[in-house]
PDB file of C-alpha atoms in Angstrom:
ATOM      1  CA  UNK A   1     -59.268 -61.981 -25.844  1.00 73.00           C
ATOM      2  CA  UNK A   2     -62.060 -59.547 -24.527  1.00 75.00           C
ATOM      3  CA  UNK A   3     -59.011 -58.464 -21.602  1.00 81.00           C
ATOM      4  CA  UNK A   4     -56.862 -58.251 -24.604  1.00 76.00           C
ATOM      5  CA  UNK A   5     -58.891 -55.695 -26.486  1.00 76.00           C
ATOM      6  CA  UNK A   6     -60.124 -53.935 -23.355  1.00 76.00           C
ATOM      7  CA  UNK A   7     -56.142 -52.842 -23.060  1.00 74.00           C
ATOM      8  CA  UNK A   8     -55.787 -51.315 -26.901  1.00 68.00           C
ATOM      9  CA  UNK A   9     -59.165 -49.447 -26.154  1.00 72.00           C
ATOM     10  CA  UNK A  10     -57.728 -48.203 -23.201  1.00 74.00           C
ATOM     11  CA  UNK A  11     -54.188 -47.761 -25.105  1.00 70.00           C
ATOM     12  CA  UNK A  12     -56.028 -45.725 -28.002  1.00 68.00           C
ATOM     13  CA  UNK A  13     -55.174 -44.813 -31.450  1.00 69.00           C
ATOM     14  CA  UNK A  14     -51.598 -45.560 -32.566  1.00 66.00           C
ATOM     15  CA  UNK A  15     -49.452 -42.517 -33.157  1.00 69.00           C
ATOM     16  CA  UNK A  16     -47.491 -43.659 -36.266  1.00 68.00           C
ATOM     17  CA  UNK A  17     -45.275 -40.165 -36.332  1.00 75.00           C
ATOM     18  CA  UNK A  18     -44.268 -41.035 -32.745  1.00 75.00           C
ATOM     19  CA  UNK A  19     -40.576 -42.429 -33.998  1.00 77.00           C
ATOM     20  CA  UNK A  20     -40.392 -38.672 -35.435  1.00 82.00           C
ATOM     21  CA  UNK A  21     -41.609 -36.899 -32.851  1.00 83.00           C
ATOM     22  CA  UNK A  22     -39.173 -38.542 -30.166  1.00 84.00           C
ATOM     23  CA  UNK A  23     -35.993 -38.158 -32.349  1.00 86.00           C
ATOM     24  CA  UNK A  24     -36.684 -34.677 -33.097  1.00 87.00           C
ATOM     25  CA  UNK A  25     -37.273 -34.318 -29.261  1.00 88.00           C
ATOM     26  CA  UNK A  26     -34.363 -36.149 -28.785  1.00 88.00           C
ATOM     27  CA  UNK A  27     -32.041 -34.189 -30.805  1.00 89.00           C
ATOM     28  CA  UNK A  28     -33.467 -30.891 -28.708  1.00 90.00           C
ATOM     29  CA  UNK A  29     -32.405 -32.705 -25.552  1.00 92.00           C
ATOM     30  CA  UNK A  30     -28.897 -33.934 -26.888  1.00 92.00           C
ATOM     31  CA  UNK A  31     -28.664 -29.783 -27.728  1.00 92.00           C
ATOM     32  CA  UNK A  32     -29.643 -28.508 -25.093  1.00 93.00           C
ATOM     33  CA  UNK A  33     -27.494 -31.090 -22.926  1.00 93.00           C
ATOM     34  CA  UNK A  34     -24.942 -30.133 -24.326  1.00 94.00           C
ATOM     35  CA  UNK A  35     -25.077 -26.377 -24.110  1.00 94.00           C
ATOM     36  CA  UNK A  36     -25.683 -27.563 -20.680  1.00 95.00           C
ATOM     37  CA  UNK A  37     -22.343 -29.331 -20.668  1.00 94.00           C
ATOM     38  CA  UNK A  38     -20.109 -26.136 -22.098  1.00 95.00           C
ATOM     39  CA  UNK A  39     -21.676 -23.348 -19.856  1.00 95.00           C
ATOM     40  CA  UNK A  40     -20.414 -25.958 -16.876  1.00 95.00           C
ATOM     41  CA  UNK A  41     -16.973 -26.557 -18.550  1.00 95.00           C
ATOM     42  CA  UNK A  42     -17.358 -22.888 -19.000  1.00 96.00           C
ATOM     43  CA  UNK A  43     -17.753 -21.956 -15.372  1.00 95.00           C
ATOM     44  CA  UNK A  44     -14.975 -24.163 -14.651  1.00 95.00           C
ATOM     45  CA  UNK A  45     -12.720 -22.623 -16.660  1.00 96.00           C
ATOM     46  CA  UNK A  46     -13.652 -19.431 -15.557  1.00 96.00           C
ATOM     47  CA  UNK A  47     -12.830 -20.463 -12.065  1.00 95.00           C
ATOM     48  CA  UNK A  48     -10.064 -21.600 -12.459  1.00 95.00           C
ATOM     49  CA  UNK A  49      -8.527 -18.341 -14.401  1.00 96.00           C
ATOM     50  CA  UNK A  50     -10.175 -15.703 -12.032  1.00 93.00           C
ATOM     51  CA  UNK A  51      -8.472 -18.369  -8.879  1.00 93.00           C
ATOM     52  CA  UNK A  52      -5.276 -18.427 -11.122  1.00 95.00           C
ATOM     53  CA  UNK A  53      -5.605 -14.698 -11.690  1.00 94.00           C
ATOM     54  CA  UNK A  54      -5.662 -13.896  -8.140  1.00 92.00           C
ATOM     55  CA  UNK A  55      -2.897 -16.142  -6.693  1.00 93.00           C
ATOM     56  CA  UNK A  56      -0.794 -13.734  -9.494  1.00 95.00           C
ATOM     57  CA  UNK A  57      -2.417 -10.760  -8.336  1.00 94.00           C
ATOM     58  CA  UNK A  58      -1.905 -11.583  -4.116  1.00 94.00           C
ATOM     59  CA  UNK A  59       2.138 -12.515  -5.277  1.00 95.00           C
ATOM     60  CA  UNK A  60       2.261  -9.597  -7.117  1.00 95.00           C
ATOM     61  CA  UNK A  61       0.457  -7.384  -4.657  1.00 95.00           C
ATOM     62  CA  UNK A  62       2.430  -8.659  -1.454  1.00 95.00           C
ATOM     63  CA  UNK A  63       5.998  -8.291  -3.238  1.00 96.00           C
ATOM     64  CA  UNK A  64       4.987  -4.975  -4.128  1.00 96.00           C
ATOM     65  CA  UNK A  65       3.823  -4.148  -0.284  1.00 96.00           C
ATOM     66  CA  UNK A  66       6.653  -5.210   0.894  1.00 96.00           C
ATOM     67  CA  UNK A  67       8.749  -3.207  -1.184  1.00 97.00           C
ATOM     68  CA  UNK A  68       6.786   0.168  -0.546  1.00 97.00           C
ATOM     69  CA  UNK A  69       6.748  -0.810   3.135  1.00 97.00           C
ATOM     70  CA  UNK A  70      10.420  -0.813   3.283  1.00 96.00           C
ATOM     71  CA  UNK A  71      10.888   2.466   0.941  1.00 96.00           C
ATOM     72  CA  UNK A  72       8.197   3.936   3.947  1.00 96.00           C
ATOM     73  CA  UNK A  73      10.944   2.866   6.355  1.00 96.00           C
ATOM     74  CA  UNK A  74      13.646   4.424   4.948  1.00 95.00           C
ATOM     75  CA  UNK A  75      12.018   7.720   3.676  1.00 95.00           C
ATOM     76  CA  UNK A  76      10.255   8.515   7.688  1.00 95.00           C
ATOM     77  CA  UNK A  77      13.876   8.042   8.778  1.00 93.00           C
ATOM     78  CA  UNK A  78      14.727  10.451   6.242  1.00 92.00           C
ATOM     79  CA  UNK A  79      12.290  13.080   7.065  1.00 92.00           C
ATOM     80  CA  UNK A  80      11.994  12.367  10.737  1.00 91.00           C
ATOM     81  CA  UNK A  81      15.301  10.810  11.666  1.00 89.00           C
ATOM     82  CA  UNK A  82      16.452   7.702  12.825  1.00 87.00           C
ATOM     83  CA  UNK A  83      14.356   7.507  16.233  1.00 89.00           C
ATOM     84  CA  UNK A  84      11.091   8.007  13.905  1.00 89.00           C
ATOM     85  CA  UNK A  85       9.016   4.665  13.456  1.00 93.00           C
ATOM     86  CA  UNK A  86       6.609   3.944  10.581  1.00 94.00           C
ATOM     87  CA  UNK A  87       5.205   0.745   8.913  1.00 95.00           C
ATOM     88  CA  UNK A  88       2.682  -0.592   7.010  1.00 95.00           C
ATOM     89  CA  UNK A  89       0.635  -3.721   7.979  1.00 95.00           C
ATOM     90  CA  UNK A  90      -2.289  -5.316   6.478  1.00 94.00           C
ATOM     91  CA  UNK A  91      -5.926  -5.446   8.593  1.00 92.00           C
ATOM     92  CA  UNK A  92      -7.121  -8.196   7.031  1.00 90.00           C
ATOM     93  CA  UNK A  93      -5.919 -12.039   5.826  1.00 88.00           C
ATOM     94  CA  UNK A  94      -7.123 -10.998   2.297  1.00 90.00           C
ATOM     95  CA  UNK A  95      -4.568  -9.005   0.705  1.00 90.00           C
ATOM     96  CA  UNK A  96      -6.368  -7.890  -2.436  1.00 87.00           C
ATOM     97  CA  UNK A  97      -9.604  -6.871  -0.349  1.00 90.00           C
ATOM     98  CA  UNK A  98      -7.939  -5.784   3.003  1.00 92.00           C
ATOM     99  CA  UNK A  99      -7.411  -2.208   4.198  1.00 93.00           C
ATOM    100  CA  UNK A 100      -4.013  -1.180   5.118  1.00 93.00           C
ATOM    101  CA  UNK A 101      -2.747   0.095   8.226  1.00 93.00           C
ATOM    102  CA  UNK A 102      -0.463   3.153   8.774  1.00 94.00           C
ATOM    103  CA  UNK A 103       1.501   3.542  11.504  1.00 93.00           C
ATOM    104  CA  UNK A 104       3.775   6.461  11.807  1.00 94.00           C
ATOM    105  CA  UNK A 105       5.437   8.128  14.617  1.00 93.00           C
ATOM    106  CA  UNK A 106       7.822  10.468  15.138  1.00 91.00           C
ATOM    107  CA  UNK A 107      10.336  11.018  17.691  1.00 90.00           C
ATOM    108  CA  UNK A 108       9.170  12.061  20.688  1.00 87.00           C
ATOM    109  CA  UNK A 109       5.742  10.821  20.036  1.00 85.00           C
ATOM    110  CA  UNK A 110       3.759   7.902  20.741  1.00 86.00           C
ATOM    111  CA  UNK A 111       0.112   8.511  18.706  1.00 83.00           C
ATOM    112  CA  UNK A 112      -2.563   5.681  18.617  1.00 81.00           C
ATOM    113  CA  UNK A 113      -3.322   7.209  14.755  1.00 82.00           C
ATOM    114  CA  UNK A 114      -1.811   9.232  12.202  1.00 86.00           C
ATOM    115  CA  UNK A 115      -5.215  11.479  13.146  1.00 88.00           C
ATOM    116  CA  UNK A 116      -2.912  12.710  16.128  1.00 89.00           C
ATOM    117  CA  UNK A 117      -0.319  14.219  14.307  1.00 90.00           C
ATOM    118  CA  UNK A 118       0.130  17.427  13.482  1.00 88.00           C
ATOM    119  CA  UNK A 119      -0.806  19.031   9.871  1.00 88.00           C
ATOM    120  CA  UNK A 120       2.698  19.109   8.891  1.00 89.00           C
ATOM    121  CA  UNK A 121       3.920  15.556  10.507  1.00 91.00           C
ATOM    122  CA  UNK A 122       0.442  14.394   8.620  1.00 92.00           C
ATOM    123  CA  UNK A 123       1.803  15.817   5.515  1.00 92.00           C
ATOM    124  CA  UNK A 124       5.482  14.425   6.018  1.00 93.00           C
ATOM    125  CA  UNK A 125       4.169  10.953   6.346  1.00 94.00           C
ATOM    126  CA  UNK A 126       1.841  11.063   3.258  1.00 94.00           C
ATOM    127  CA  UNK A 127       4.703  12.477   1.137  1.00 94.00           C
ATOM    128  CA  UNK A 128       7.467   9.417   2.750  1.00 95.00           C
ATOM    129  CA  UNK A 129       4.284   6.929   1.206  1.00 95.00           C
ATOM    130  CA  UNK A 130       4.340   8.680  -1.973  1.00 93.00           C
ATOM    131  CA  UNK A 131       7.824   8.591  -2.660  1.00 94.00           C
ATOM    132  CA  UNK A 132       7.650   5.039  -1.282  1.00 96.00           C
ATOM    133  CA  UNK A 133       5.044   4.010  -4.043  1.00 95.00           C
ATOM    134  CA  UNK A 134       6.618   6.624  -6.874  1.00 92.00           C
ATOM    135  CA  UNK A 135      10.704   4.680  -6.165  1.00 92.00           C
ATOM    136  CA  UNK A 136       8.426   1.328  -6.667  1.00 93.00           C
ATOM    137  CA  UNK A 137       9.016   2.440 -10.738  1.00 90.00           C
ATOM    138  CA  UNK A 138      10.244   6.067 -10.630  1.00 89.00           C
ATOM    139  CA  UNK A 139       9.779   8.272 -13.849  1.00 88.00           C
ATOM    140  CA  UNK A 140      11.901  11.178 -15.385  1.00 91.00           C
ATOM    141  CA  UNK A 141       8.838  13.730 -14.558  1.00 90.00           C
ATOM    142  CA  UNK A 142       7.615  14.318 -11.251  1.00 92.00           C
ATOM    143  CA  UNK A 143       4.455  17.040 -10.756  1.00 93.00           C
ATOM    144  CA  UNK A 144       3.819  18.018  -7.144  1.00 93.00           C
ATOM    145  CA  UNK A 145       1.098  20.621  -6.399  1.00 93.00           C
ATOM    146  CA  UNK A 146       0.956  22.343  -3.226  1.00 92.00           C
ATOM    147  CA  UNK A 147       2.099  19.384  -0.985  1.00 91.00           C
ATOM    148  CA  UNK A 148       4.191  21.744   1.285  1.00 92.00           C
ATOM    149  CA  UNK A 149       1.429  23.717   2.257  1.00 91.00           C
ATOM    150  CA  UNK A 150       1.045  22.520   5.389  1.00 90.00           C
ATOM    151  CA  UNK A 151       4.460  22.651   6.530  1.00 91.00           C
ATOM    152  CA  UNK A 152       6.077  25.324   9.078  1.00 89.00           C
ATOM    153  CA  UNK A 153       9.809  26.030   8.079  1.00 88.00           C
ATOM    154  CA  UNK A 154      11.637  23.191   9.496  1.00 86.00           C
ATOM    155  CA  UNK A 155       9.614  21.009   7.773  1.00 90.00           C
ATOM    156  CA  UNK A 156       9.767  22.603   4.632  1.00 93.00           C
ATOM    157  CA  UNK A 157      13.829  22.043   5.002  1.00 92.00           C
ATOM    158  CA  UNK A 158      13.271  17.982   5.379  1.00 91.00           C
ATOM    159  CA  UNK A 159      10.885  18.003   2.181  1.00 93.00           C
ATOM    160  CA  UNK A 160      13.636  19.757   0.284  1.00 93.00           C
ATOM    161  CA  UNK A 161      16.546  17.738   1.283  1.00 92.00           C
ATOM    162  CA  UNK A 162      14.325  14.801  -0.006  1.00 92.00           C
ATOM    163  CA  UNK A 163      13.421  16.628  -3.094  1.00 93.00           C
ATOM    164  CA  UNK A 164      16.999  17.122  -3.646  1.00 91.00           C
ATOM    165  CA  UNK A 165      17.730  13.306  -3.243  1.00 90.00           C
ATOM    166  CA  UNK A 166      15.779  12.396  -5.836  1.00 90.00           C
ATOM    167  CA  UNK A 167      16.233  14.862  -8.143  1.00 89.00           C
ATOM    168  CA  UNK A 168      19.385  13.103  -9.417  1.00 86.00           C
ATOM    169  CA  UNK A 169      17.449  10.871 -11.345  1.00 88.00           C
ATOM    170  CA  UNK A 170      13.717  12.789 -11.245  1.00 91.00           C
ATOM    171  CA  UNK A 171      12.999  16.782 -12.387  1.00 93.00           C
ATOM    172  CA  UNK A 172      10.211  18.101 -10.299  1.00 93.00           C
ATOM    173  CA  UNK A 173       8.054  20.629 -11.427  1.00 93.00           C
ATOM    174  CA  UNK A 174       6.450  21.768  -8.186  1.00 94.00           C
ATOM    175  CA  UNK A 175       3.993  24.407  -8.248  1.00 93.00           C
ATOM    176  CA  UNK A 176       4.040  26.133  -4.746  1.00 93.00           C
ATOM    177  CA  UNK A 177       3.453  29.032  -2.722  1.00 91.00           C
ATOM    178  CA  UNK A 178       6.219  28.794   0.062  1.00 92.00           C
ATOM    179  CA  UNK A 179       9.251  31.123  -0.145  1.00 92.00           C
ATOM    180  CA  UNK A 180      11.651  28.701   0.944  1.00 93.00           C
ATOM    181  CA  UNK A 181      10.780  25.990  -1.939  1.00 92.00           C
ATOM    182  CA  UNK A 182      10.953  28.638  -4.456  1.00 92.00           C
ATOM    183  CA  UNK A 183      14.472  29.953  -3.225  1.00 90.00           C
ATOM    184  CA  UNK A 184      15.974  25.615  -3.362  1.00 91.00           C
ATOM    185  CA  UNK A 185      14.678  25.507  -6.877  1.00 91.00           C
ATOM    186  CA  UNK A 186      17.166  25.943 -10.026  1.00 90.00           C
ATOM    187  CA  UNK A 187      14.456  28.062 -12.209  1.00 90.00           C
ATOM    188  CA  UNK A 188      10.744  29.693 -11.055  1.00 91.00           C
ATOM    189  CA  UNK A 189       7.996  30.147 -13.577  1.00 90.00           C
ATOM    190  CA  UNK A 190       5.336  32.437 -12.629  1.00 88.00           C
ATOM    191  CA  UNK A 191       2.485  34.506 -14.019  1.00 84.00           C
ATOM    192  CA  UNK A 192       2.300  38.065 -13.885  1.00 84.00           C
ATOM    193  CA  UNK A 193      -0.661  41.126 -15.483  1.00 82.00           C
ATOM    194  CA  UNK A 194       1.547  43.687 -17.040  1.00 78.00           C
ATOM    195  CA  UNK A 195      -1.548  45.075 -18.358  1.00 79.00           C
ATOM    196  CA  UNK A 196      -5.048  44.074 -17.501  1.00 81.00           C
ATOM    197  CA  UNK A 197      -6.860  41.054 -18.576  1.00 81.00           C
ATOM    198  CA  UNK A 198      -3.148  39.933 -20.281  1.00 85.00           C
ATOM    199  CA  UNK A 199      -1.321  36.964 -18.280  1.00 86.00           C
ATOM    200  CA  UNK A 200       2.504  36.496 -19.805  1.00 87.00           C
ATOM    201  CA  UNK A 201       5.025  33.696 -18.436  1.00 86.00           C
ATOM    202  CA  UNK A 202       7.809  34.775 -16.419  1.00 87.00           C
ATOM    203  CA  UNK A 203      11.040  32.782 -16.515  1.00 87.00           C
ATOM    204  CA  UNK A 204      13.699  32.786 -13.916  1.00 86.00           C
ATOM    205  CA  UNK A 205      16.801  30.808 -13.591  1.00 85.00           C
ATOM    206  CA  UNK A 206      18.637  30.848  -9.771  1.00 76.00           C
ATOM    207  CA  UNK A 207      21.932  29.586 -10.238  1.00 67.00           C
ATOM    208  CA  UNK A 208      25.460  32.083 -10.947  1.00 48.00           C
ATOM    209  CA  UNK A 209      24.155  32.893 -14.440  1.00 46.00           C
ATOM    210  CA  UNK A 210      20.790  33.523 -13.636  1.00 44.00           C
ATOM    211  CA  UNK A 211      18.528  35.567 -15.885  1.00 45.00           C
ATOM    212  CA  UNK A 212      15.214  36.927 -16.329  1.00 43.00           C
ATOM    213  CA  UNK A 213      13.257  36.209 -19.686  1.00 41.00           C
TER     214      UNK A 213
END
């Protein structure tokens, strides 16, 4: 008996609120477990739509590439002839985080990088890749500022032709300084200072019934 008691002493006063106390700690636990449980289902789910999202996103992205990459084709041909090469190729395994690789080269020419080219093939190739993106979904307004800057005459006759091609189905309003641009577009709009510190818009129209406003 004297062991007996010894072990209550030891034990101590009984806590009679106990029962409470543990259910009310219980229900915390039970909460918090399962707040636990939906920011894990959570995460999951997240997963899953971001891995979803980006198997879309890599299909979309590579049928897209592929589409501009043959446009890029076609267009370098255009400006540069048949014997011209150009393609686009991916650097890295990642499409949606890798860089992408021009190649371009024109007849007669064998450069390790577009850096090599001249200012005006430079400018050739950039505009084939912008056509090649715009024909991807091609709009009724097209606004080109200065692209044919850096281009010596010849040139300037290639990036016409092209205009012209698409121009079917495209107006361009291109805002340039180059003579032979102005004199292939149907009307010119320009600025002129009949009297100082007063700007007025000049109109013209180049076709058989042309005009001035």
């Amino acid at each position: 008996m004297k062991l007996l008691r010894d072990k209550l002493a030891k034990i101590g006063n009984v806590n009679f609120l106990a029962l409470d106390e543990f259910e009310k700690e219980n229900e915390r636990f039970e909460f918090l477990n399962k707040q636990v449980k939906d920011l894990l289902d959570a995460e999951k789910t997240l997963k899953q739509t971001i891995e979803e999202i980006n198997l879309t996103a890599e299909k979309n992205f590579l049928d897209t590439f592929d589409i501009i990459c043959g446009n890029f084709k076609d267009l370098f041909h255009t400006l540069f002839g048949d014997e011209g090469f150009a393609d686009l190729k991916l650097a890295d395994e990642n499409p949606l985080e890798s860089d992408i690789v021009i190649t371009a080269r024109p007849p007669g020419k064998r450069p390790h990088s577009i850096e090599m080219l001249s200012g005006g093939e430079k400018t050739l190739t950039a505009i084939a890749l912008l056509f090649a993106i715009y024909l991807v979904k091609p709009s009724p307004f097209c606004i080109l500022d200065e692209v044919d800057a850096p281009l010596d005459d010849a040139n300037i006759d290639r990036f016409i032709n092209l205009i012209k091609q698409f121009s079917a189905r495209t107006q361009f309003l291109i805002i340039t300084h180059n003579k032979n641009t102005m004199a292939a577009a149907n009307s010119l709009y320009g600025i002129t200072m009949q009297e100082s510190g007063v700007s007025k818009v000049v109109s013209v129209r180049l076709d058989s019934s042309s005009n001035n406003k």
